[in-house]
Amino acid sequence: MLYLNQVEKVYKNGSNRIEALQEISIKVSPHTFLAVQGKSGSGKTTLLNILGCLDRPESGNYLIDGDDTSLKSDNELAALRNNKFGFVFQSFNLMPRFNALENVIIPFLYSPNPPGKPKEAAKQMLEKVGLSDRTKHLPGELSGGQQQRVAIARALVNNPDIILADEPTGALDNQTSQEILDILAELNSEGKTVIIVTHEKDIANQCPYVLTLSDGRVVDLKKPGNDTLSNGGVTVL
Amino acid sequence: MKKSLLFRSTFKHLSANSLTTLFMCVGIMIGVAVLVAVIALGRGTEARILDRIDRFGETDSFTIRTVPWGLGGGGLRDDHGELLLGFDHIDALPDHIPGIATVLPTFNARNPVSAGQEKLEDIAVQGVALNYQEVRNLNIYSGSFFSETDIQSGSHSAVIGPALANHFFPRENPLGKFIQVEDMQLEVIGVLDTRGISNSGRNADQIVLVPHGVFVELFQPLGLSTVTVRVENPANLEKLAAETQNYFEEIYPGHQIFVRYPMATARARDEIANTLSFYLKIIAGTSLLIGGTVMMNLTNLSISGRIREIGLRKALGARNKDISGQVLAETALISIIAGVVGILLGYLLTNELADRLELRSIFSWHAPVFGLFFALLIGLVFGVRPAKRAAKLDPVLALRGSQQK
Ligand SMILES: Nc1ncnc2c1ncn2[C@@H]1O[C@H](COP(=O)(O)OP(=O)(O)O)[C@@H](O)[C@H]1O
Ligand SMILES: [Mg+2]
């Protein structure tokens, strides 16, 4: 359960105050598939960064499974990023000199208990996203969709509960976007919480839950018709 | 597993950015090469200078004379009216002045020497007592020095300087041949190492050494005008020299006794050694500092180019110390590689310089060990600031920076 309580985030740019997030209070249950949409600058990335413990709120609390993150040290947050969350970015963020397999292995570097055979584990993940025949390819030798799949494999390799994807289809054509979305939906059906940020209506509309931000505030939450807690869920408080 | 992953990732990064890596290496490499060369050449030069000093001036002995230096002397009879110190007084010296180890009477004559038809005028002939070789730091080039029995029994043998050996026995082995002093035949049993021109300006290689007894037989000295005295502790050299001077001046009232002790050379020796190593340290330190600065700036530059990567690693769970550890691992790896290459370069540089400038070099464990140690030290010391900077990067900003690209 992810619980944001009155979370605010302010950026000060000289005398300018940019209120990137204001009074955000939401709960996200396990196994939820949530899209966050909104215009550019509405605070989507800021929200996702706070959810993924890359950033801390200015005020308010963020509880993960009941634990207040404001009480955690930087190292403890790093550990959460390593094995509780998996990140996927718009620009893939693969290491250009590392081949697909090596890119997927990187999270093991920072893991307290990496598997005995990291290569095998990484290979399995690449297989899962349909890239078992591209393990030795460098990112530059892969298409955009393939690169994003490597990034998803990397996000999955430490078996996190939650996948956070910031505009994962933003750099891809329509058909490839759909393939990536299908992979994410598949992961959700396997039990993972998936939260994606998008400004594309087509993509958002395929997600059961859609949270809409505007100027750092929650302005709308779309729920599926059959909103039951067993299916996960999102509540705006 | 983690270590090998970290190492591979480090290595990969360094090889991918080969130009930056190369420049980093060059800085350290030059520093270490200079350090190695400086140590080897410095020690060699020092050894050579000290060698030269030691050959002519022993630091634990002084010499007294009845005539000032440069005014002939070395006489054995009072023909020229000079004072001769009696053997009984000379022999009694160690008993009178505690702290004196041995007295080495200098049996010096200048006499014609011949071999076959060849004859040389005015050659130094010296009588050798026990301990002579030790006190004089003489080295034998071929053959051997007098044994104790030779000296005690006064066997008719001679050790000659290399100049005489070359003159009398060119392209021949002088050992076992005979030379003649006055009308005595002496068998050559050894040839000295070359010593060049001595402090007093004479060719120290034109010399004949004979056992003390032989000298007495040849020249029947009544006393000596020159005596070399060795002390137990070089620190007391000046004091004991003054006491010895008093001792003889009391025995021979109205006569002046002259003393020469090599304190000047002892001081010069220390001064030369200190000056040399001081400058060598400055040169080496400067070059390593430059190498380190180059390293630090390039590391900073390379971090600026990798902000996106650092943000990503943090998002994947890297702690601050993982990031700084990675940067330090990189600088350390560069340092070690550059250090090893620098040591090899240093050897080449040293040999080249030693050849061209006719310097002597001494290689020992110092150069590679210090070289590698300093390279690593520089890598770590100058890597710390960039490493901290990298670790402090805000992952959110770092990742955002990438999205603008
Ligand atoms: N580091 C920052 N410094 C100043 N303003 C920032 C910073 N990061 C984000 N912002 C501002 O906060 C607001 C929300 O940004 P962001 O969360 O990236 O929006 P979105 O992802 O919805 O486009 C924007 O107005 C943006 O300009
Ligand atoms: Mg954004």
XYZ file of C-alpha atoms and ligand atoms in Angstrom:
670
model
C 0.000 0.000 0.000
C 1.364 3.411 -1.014
C -0.117 6.282 0.977
C 0.532 9.963 0.247
C -0.839 12.295 2.917
C -1.027 16.044 2.139
C 2.155 15.874 0.099
C 3.565 19.131 -1.259
C 6.599 19.821 -3.385
C 7.823 23.334 -4.067
C 10.676 24.362 -6.361
C 12.261 27.729 -5.696
C 13.793 29.309 -8.733
C 15.325 32.496 -7.400
C 12.316 34.516 -6.258
C 9.996 32.210 -8.222
C 8.062 29.564 -6.306
C 6.819 26.696 -8.392
C 4.332 24.560 -6.534
C 4.914 21.320 -8.398
C 2.629 19.287 -6.100
C -0.069 20.565 -3.742
C -2.137 18.730 -1.150
C -1.773 15.331 -2.753
C -3.524 12.678 -0.655
C -3.984 9.322 -2.348
C -3.788 5.629 -1.551
C -2.629 3.022 -4.057
C -3.348 -0.604 -3.165
C -1.176 -3.515 -4.321
C -1.813 -4.922 -7.804
C -3.161 -1.619 -9.102
C -2.645 -0.527 -12.709
C -2.706 3.257 -12.616
C -2.077 5.917 -15.248
C -1.196 9.485 -14.246
C -2.083 12.013 -16.912
C -1.991 15.768 -17.250
C -0.502 18.560 -19.309
C 3.231 19.067 -19.470
C 4.394 20.701 -16.235
C 1.407 19.490 -14.233
C 3.638 17.568 -11.790
C 3.424 13.996 -13.095
C 7.155 13.287 -13.025
C 7.498 14.943 -9.617
C 4.752 12.687 -8.247
C 6.328 9.577 -9.709
C 9.772 10.525 -8.311
C 8.295 10.900 -4.846
C 6.446 7.601 -5.143
C 9.719 5.933 -6.196
C 11.719 7.519 -3.329
C 13.983 9.348 -5.754
C 12.782 12.559 -4.135
C 11.356 13.513 -0.750
C 8.202 15.594 -0.216
C 8.551 19.190 0.965
C 5.833 18.585 3.518
C 3.282 15.877 4.220
C 3.986 12.176 4.626
C 4.612 9.264 2.330
C 4.039 5.824 3.852
C 5.020 2.583 2.165
C 3.210 -0.386 3.704
C 2.744 1.740 6.808
C 6.385 2.875 7.079
C 6.935 6.624 7.013
C 9.637 7.330 4.415
C 10.566 10.619 6.074
C 12.073 8.561 8.896
C 14.257 6.565 6.520
C 17.903 7.356 5.741
C 19.138 7.979 2.211
C 20.699 4.526 2.191
C 17.404 2.916 3.199
C 15.624 4.749 0.389
C 18.321 3.573 -2.027
C 17.636 0.006 -0.908
C 13.896 0.521 -1.558
C 14.662 1.823 -5.055
C 16.768 -1.239 -5.607
C 14.288 -3.958 -4.715
C 10.845 -2.473 -4.025
C 10.555 -0.343 -7.163
C 11.472 -0.802 -10.799
C 11.934 2.304 -12.938
C 11.236 2.714 -16.651
C 12.015 6.007 -18.410
C 10.891 7.734 -21.579
C 14.459 7.850 -22.926
C 15.193 4.227 -21.881
C 18.359 5.311 -20.008
C 20.407 2.296 -21.006
C 24.190 2.356 -20.682
C 25.360 2.689 -24.271
C 28.578 0.658 -23.840
C 26.905 -2.233 -22.070
C 25.084 -4.915 -23.990
C 21.487 -5.832 -23.185
C 22.453 -8.522 -20.688
C 24.926 -6.306 -18.866
C 22.383 -3.506 -18.639
C 19.926 -5.859 -17.010
C 22.544 -7.039 -14.519
C 23.311 -3.541 -13.150
C 20.676 -3.549 -10.337
C 22.388 -6.646 -8.873
C 25.426 -4.441 -8.249
C 23.506 -2.588 -5.574
C 21.502 -5.483 -4.229
C 22.203 -6.835 -0.729
C 21.548 -10.391 -1.879
C 22.059 -10.828 -5.610
C 21.346 -14.246 -7.136
C 24.129 -16.789 -7.385
C 23.974 -16.751 -11.168
C 23.202 -13.155 -12.138
C 23.626 -13.826 -15.849
C 21.046 -16.586 -15.782
C 18.590 -14.419 -13.882
C 19.132 -11.530 -16.304
C 18.697 -13.835 -19.295
C 15.364 -15.039 -17.920
C 14.134 -11.455 -17.674
C 15.159 -10.722 -21.261
C 13.325 -13.857 -22.304
C 10.260 -12.620 -20.455
C 10.192 -9.414 -22.535
C 10.858 -11.382 -25.721
C 14.499 -10.490 -26.278
C 16.269 -13.802 -25.660
C 17.968 -13.487 -29.051
C 19.344 -9.991 -28.412
C 21.306 -10.454 -25.180
C 24.684 -9.478 -26.665
C 23.416 -6.455 -28.590
C 24.398 -2.942 -27.597
C 21.523 -0.460 -27.116
C 22.552 1.335 -30.319
C 21.939 -1.886 -32.233
C 18.376 -2.220 -30.936
C 15.157 -0.473 -31.997
C 13.401 1.912 -29.609
C 10.851 -0.703 -28.621
C 13.565 -3.282 -28.014
C 15.537 -0.820 -25.895
C 12.467 -0.119 -23.792
C 11.998 -3.844 -23.299
C 15.575 -4.137 -22.058
C 14.759 -1.303 -19.637
C 11.668 -3.197 -18.441
C 13.741 -6.345 -17.952
C 16.182 -4.267 -15.911
C 13.283 -2.885 -13.833
C 12.078 -6.437 -13.150
C 15.322 -8.153 -12.367
C 15.230 -7.598 -8.583
C 11.579 -8.727 -8.520
C 10.077 -5.415 -7.299
C 6.442 -5.045 -6.170
C 5.952 -1.807 -8.048
C 6.849 -0.702 -11.590
C 7.082 3.072 -12.110
C 7.169 4.148 -15.747
C 7.602 7.806 -16.742
C 6.230 8.268 -20.289
C 7.412 4.770 -21.276
C 5.874 5.122 -24.725
C 6.751 8.770 -25.255
C 9.568 8.000 -27.665
C 7.850 5.184 -29.535
C 5.492 4.868 -32.497
C 1.901 3.759 -31.958
C 2.330 0.082 -32.624
C 5.448 -0.238 -30.462
C 3.749 1.798 -27.733
C 0.952 -0.735 -27.710
C 3.428 -3.624 -27.373
C 5.086 -1.958 -24.399
C 1.734 -1.234 -22.784
C 0.753 -4.869 -23.278
C 3.892 -6.001 -21.493
C 3.117 -3.673 -18.573
C -0.496 -4.896 -18.432
C 0.786 -8.456 -18.425
C 3.053 -7.672 -15.477
C 0.080 -6.149 -13.642
C -1.959 -9.267 -14.232
C 0.929 -11.236 -12.695
C 0.457 -9.193 -9.533
C 2.716 -6.172 -9.834
C 1.544 -2.661 -9.135
C 2.151 -0.618 -12.289
C 2.053 3.174 -12.318
C 2.644 4.915 -15.627
C 2.849 8.591 -16.429
C 1.533 9.555 -19.836
C 0.058 12.461 -21.667
C -1.364 10.264 -24.418
C -5.147 9.752 -24.080
C -5.019 6.426 -26.006
C -2.633 4.963 -23.492
C -4.359 6.319 -20.387
C -7.736 5.111 -21.543
C -6.506 1.515 -21.563
C -5.577 1.692 -17.862
C -8.223 0.780 -15.266
C -7.358 3.752 -13.033
C -6.522 7.196 -14.392
C -5.441 10.036 -12.119
C -5.446 13.492 -13.693
C -3.160 16.253 -12.434
C -3.378 19.930 -13.174
C -1.007 22.541 -11.724
C 0.170 20.056 -9.128
C -3.296 19.114 -7.901
C -5.404 15.995 -8.375
C -8.382 17.081 -10.438
C -9.877 13.750 -11.449
C -9.769 10.004 -10.769
C -11.331 7.580 -13.232
C -12.152 4.164 -11.799
C -13.171 1.026 -13.671
C -16.800 -0.065 -13.459
C -15.971 -3.148 -11.400
C -13.916 -1.369 -8.744
C -13.233 -4.024 -6.171
C -10.375 -4.038 -3.703
C -9.198 -7.484 -4.762
C -8.330 -5.918 -8.070
C -6.153 -3.300 -6.412
C -7.417 0.207 -6.288
C -6.774 3.892 -5.956
C -8.470 6.232 -3.522
C -8.279 10.004 -3.478
C -8.701 11.237 0.068
C 30.217 -11.600 -8.000
C 29.689 -7.946 -7.150
C 33.381 -7.200 -7.229
C 33.838 -8.696 -10.660
C 30.789 -6.810 -11.931
C 32.089 -3.575 -10.488
C 35.508 -4.193 -11.940
C 34.102 -5.007 -15.365
C 31.894 -1.974 -15.321
C 34.839 0.190 -14.286
C 37.031 -1.276 -16.948
C 34.340 -0.861 -19.543
C 33.862 2.757 -18.718
C 37.576 3.453 -18.883
C 38.064 1.692 -22.170
C 34.978 3.313 -23.669
C 36.343 6.741 -22.821
C 39.795 5.831 -23.976
C 40.948 9.328 -24.827
C 40.131 10.805 -21.417
C 41.571 7.702 -19.791
C 44.709 8.052 -21.858
C 45.215 11.652 -20.792
C 44.661 10.724 -17.154
C 47.212 7.959 -17.543
C 49.735 10.237 -19.200
C 49.698 12.610 -16.244
C 50.380 9.863 -13.732
C 52.714 7.990 -16.057
C 55.014 10.967 -16.495
C 54.957 11.633 -12.778
C 55.892 8.064 -11.926
C 58.471 7.798 -14.707
C 60.194 10.937 -13.457
C 60.026 9.623 -9.915
C 61.617 6.326 -10.893
C 64.320 8.008 -12.962
C 64.997 10.524 -10.256
C 65.359 7.851 -7.594
C 67.615 5.646 -9.712
C 69.794 8.441 -11.086
C 69.809 10.247 -7.781
C 70.999 7.229 -5.881
C 73.542 6.474 -8.574
C 74.943 9.984 -8.626
C 74.990 10.160 -4.882
C 76.807 6.860 -4.664
C 79.341 8.028 -7.205
C 80.038 11.300 -5.466
C 80.283 9.661 -2.069
C 82.497 6.996 -3.555
C 84.874 9.634 -4.820
C 84.931 11.337 -1.473
C 85.452 8.090 0.374
C 88.297 7.044 -1.827
C 90.516 9.916 -0.794
C 89.266 11.025 2.539
C 88.469 8.563 5.237
C 86.063 10.006 7.718
C 87.434 8.183 10.728
C 91.104 9.029 10.441
C 93.358 12.067 10.459
C 96.938 12.607 9.455
C 99.687 14.504 11.267
C 102.876 15.805 9.711
C 105.952 17.638 10.806
C 105.982 19.728 7.633
C 103.085 21.589 6.111
C 101.327 19.906 3.247
C 102.642 20.885 -0.155
C 106.202 21.406 1.115
C 107.736 18.069 0.208
C 108.246 16.081 3.377
C 107.423 12.460 3.780
C 111.057 12.204 4.723
C 112.592 9.302 6.503
C 115.914 10.723 7.575
C 116.701 14.143 8.862
C 118.710 14.965 5.709
C 116.537 17.976 4.994
C 116.536 19.145 8.578
C 112.932 18.218 9.093
C 111.645 16.751 12.315
C 111.125 13.006 12.375
C 108.723 11.465 14.884
C 110.319 8.585 16.712
C 108.840 5.108 16.287
C 108.658 4.637 20.057
C 106.474 7.745 20.425
C 104.302 6.784 17.499
C 103.734 3.282 18.809
C 102.894 4.611 22.272
C 100.182 6.953 20.976
C 97.140 4.641 21.455
C 98.166 4.053 25.072
C 98.372 7.772 25.783
C 95.190 8.919 24.119
C 92.083 6.778 24.653
C 89.790 6.717 21.670
C 92.531 6.120 19.134
C 92.040 2.793 17.409
C 95.206 2.342 15.415
C 98.206 4.284 14.309
C 99.229 3.814 10.769
C 102.755 4.954 10.144
C 103.140 6.283 6.642
C 106.276 4.863 5.132
C 106.627 7.014 2.109
C 109.568 7.321 -0.198
C 110.010 8.543 -3.707
C 112.419 6.411 -5.564
C 113.263 5.133 -9.054
C 111.532 1.860 -9.924
C 112.437 -0.406 -12.803
C 111.408 -3.600 -14.515
C 113.728 -5.124 -17.080
C 115.023 -2.270 -19.239
C 112.200 0.092 -18.274
C 112.852 2.594 -15.513
C 110.651 5.285 -13.965
C 112.032 8.036 -11.723
C 110.349 9.485 -8.660
C 107.732 6.828 -7.963
C 105.918 6.698 -4.637
C 106.962 3.656 -2.646
C 104.920 3.006 0.463
C 105.459 0.618 3.306
C 102.366 -1.250 4.387
C 101.646 -2.164 7.976
C 98.753 -4.277 9.207
C 95.322 -2.661 8.663
C 96.700 -0.598 5.824
C 94.153 -1.709 3.266
C 91.289 -1.211 5.627
C 92.307 2.315 6.565
C 93.008 3.376 3.019
C 89.942 1.813 1.391
C 92.079 0.244 -1.263
C 90.539 -2.066 -3.809
C 92.455 -4.752 -5.615
C 91.867 -4.955 -9.358
C 93.697 -8.245 -9.877
C 95.817 -10.594 -7.809
C 95.700 -10.095 -4.069
C 96.806 -7.817 -1.272
C 99.521 -8.729 1.208
C 98.542 -11.360 3.686
C 99.271 -10.853 7.349
C 102.245 -13.194 7.008
C 103.577 -11.206 4.046
C 103.567 -8.089 6.179
C 104.935 -9.686 9.327
C 107.699 -11.633 7.598
C 108.515 -8.875 5.119
C 108.305 -11.048 2.013
C 109.788 -9.476 -1.098
C 106.545 -8.761 -2.857
C 104.775 -5.674 -4.199
C 101.309 -4.442 -5.032
C 101.463 -1.845 -7.775
C 99.169 0.854 -9.122
C 97.508 0.333 -12.507
C 99.589 3.094 -14.140
C 102.777 1.202 -13.349
C 101.287 -2.098 -14.384
C 100.391 -0.619 -17.768
C 103.762 1.008 -18.197
C 105.932 -1.949 -17.242
C 103.770 -4.806 -18.460
C 101.662 -3.619 -21.382
C 99.466 -6.415 -22.774
C 100.966 -8.809 -20.236
C 99.759 -10.174 -16.966
C 101.879 -8.344 -14.374
C 101.178 -10.935 -11.678
C 104.253 -13.004 -10.947
C 106.574 -10.565 -12.775
C 109.326 -8.707 -10.968
C 110.076 -5.042 -10.409
C 113.211 -3.586 -8.894
C 113.585 -0.910 -6.217
C 117.158 0.049 -5.353
C 118.727 -3.382 -5.855
C 115.919 -5.491 -4.473
C 113.711 -7.661 -6.732
C 110.028 -7.629 -5.744
C 107.415 -10.027 -7.076
C 104.165 -8.356 -8.193
C 101.320 -10.091 -6.369
C 98.521 -7.577 -6.977
C 97.379 -4.586 -8.996
C 95.253 -1.834 -7.443
C 92.035 -0.447 -8.802
C 92.444 2.941 -10.402
C 92.079 5.954 -8.121
C 92.926 8.740 -10.544
C 94.421 11.992 -9.365
C 94.669 12.289 -5.598
C 93.793 15.310 -3.478
C 97.385 16.469 -3.504
C 97.480 16.411 -7.290
C 99.649 13.343 -7.718
C 98.774 10.409 -9.881
C 97.646 7.967 -7.224
C 97.960 5.107 -9.691
C 101.765 5.467 -9.914
C 102.531 3.682 -6.715
C 104.366 0.685 -5.333
C 103.249 -0.857 -2.066
C 105.635 -3.104 -0.168
C 105.409 -4.775 3.247
C 106.528 -2.593 6.102
C 109.571 -4.780 6.786
C 110.700 -4.523 3.183
C 110.391 -0.771 3.352
C 112.560 -0.634 6.461
C 115.081 -2.907 4.762
C 115.171 -0.653 1.697
C 115.249 2.782 3.256
C 116.220 2.303 6.917
C 114.053 5.147 8.183
C 115.061 6.866 11.426
C 111.572 8.110 12.080
C 108.533 9.385 10.236
C 107.349 12.792 9.220
C 103.800 11.567 8.492
C 101.457 9.372 10.541
C 97.810 8.513 9.927
C 95.694 7.899 13.006
C 92.369 6.108 13.033
C 89.874 6.825 15.793
C 87.171 4.615 17.193
C 84.357 7.161 16.874
C 84.444 9.640 13.954
C 82.479 12.133 16.071
C 85.583 12.617 18.269
C 87.883 13.116 15.312
C 88.522 16.835 15.856
C 89.103 16.487 19.593
C 91.467 13.524 19.261
C 93.385 15.243 16.469
C 94.012 18.240 18.745
C 95.130 15.945 21.593
C 97.525 14.126 19.302
C 98.925 17.436 18.113
C 99.548 18.490 21.744
C 101.091 15.137 22.552
C 103.752 15.482 19.881
C 104.307 19.176 20.442
C 105.089 18.431 24.101
C 107.528 15.708 23.115
C 109.222 17.920 20.539
C 109.152 21.399 22.067
C 109.664 24.231 19.662
C 108.346 22.242 16.693
C 105.032 22.733 15.013
C 102.902 19.680 14.250
C 100.434 19.948 11.378
C 97.091 18.120 11.365
C 94.731 17.367 8.547
C 91.465 15.663 9.182
C 88.747 15.048 6.623
C 85.975 16.773 8.531
C 85.521 19.019 5.549
C 84.923 16.035 3.321
C 82.634 14.437 5.878
C 80.513 17.577 5.937
C 80.642 17.935 2.189
C 79.500 14.375 1.940
C 76.415 14.997 4.030
C 75.716 18.271 2.302
C 75.938 16.778 -1.154
C 73.746 13.852 -0.195
C 71.137 16.148 1.381
C 71.101 18.703 -1.411
C 70.738 16.049 -4.044
C 67.918 14.187 -2.413
C 66.183 17.476 -1.604
C 66.086 18.554 -5.224
C 65.182 15.096 -6.399
C 62.239 15.035 -4.014
C 61.063 18.436 -5.230
C 61.225 17.381 -8.853
C 59.405 14.121 -8.216
C 56.829 15.773 -5.975
C 56.093 18.450 -8.530
C 55.629 16.038 -11.369
C 53.310 13.873 -9.303
C 51.329 16.907 -8.205
C 50.869 17.881 -11.827
C 49.824 14.330 -12.656
C 47.332 14.388 -9.803
C 45.855 17.717 -10.843
C 45.423 16.538 -14.399
C 43.766 13.436 -13.028
C 41.379 15.396 -10.810
C 40.275 17.764 -13.547
C 39.738 15.000 -16.053
C 37.805 12.959 -13.511
C 35.611 15.978 -12.818
C 35.114 16.467 -16.521
C 34.223 12.838 -17.045
C 31.696 13.007 -14.208
C 30.035 16.020 -15.784
C 29.610 13.929 -18.904
C 28.067 11.101 -16.901
C 25.484 12.894 -14.787
C 22.758 10.930 -16.516
C 24.475 7.635 -15.782
C 24.925 8.563 -12.140
C 21.247 9.517 -11.829
C 20.272 6.231 -13.375
C 22.506 4.220 -11.067
C 20.956 5.982 -8.103
C 17.470 5.178 -9.409
C 18.569 1.540 -9.634
C 19.556 1.571 -5.963
C 23.121 2.868 -5.815
C 23.939 4.532 -2.506
C 26.177 7.600 -2.323
C 29.089 5.465 -1.290
C 28.524 3.118 -4.235
C 28.882 6.072 -6.577
C 31.957 7.512 -4.884
C 33.400 4.013 -4.635
C 32.966 3.568 -8.350
C 34.725 6.852 -9.151
C 37.550 5.955 -6.784
C 37.811 2.479 -8.281
C 38.195 4.115 -11.660
C 40.910 6.520 -10.579
C 42.650 3.738 -8.669
C 42.590 1.430 -11.670
C 43.916 4.182 -13.915
C 46.607 4.954 -11.373
C 47.758 1.373 -11.125
C 47.887 0.879 -14.871
C 49.552 4.239 -15.393
C 51.863 3.525 -12.472
C 53.071 0.244 -13.951
C 53.593 1.792 -17.384
C 55.255 4.774 -15.711
C 57.696 2.493 -13.918
C 58.645 0.822 -17.190
C 58.994 4.216 -18.863
C 61.074 5.338 -15.919
C 63.503 2.474 -16.455
C 63.834 3.304 -20.137
C 64.228 6.999 -19.355
C 66.850 6.235 -16.734
C 68.905 4.045 -19.019
C 68.684 6.595 -21.800
C 69.715 9.463 -19.526
C 72.412 7.426 -17.832
C 73.862 6.635 -21.254
C 73.699 10.138 -22.633
C 74.819 12.041 -19.577
C 77.205 9.317 -18.423
C 75.452 9.111 -15.097
C 75.376 6.128 -12.871
C 72.013 4.660 -11.913
C 71.055 2.308 -9.138
C 67.800 0.395 -9.420
C 66.425 -1.064 -6.272
C 63.015 -1.939 -4.908
C 62.570 1.720 -3.916
C 61.682 2.998 -7.353
C 58.849 0.618 -8.316
C 57.426 0.451 -4.815
C 57.411 4.218 -4.316
C 56.248 4.713 -7.882
C 53.233 2.482 -7.490
C 52.514 3.721 -4.013
C 52.548 7.339 -5.137
C 50.471 6.611 -8.221
C 47.816 4.965 -6.089
C 48.004 7.682 -3.488
C 47.582 10.369 -6.142
C 44.687 8.487 -7.717
C 42.883 8.213 -4.408
C 43.738 11.633 -3.006
C 42.870 13.467 -6.191
C 39.914 11.197 -6.815
C 38.197 11.954 -3.526
C 36.857 15.383 -4.474
C 35.359 14.303 -7.797
C 34.019 11.162 -6.125
C 32.244 13.186 -3.447
C 30.848 15.530 -6.047
C 29.479 12.596 -8.006
C 27.961 10.999 -4.928
C 26.153 14.210 -3.970
C 24.396 14.604 -7.306
C 20.632 14.769 -6.904
C 19.188 11.814 -8.827
C 16.083 13.737 -9.860
C 18.097 16.559 -11.369
C 20.542 14.113 -12.865
C 17.750 12.204 -14.601
C 15.986 15.383 -15.711
C 19.261 16.597 -17.203
C 19.156 13.550 -19.411
C 15.643 14.152 -20.615
C 16.541 17.507 -22.087
C 19.109 15.834 -24.320
N 14.349 21.027 -10.454
C 13.343 21.871 -10.712
N 13.518 23.173 -10.481
C 12.525 24.037 -10.714
N 11.331 23.700 -11.183
C 11.113 22.398 -11.439
C 12.105 21.420 -11.218
N 11.600 20.208 -11.547
C 10.329 20.446 -11.964
N 10.057 21.737 -11.908
C 8.782 22.361 -12.238
O 7.766 21.671 -11.527
C 6.645 21.542 -12.329
C 6.265 20.076 -12.468
O 7.237 19.434 -13.242
P 7.120 17.912 -13.697
O 6.769 17.103 -12.515
O 8.322 17.536 -14.434
O 5.893 17.963 -14.698
P 5.433 16.911 -15.786
O 6.207 15.670 -15.586
O 3.961 16.760 -15.538
O 5.693 17.547 -17.101
C 6.963 22.186 -13.645
O 6.454 23.509 -13.638
C 8.454 22.198 -13.684
O 8.902 23.286 -14.443
Mg 7.441 14.618 -16.940
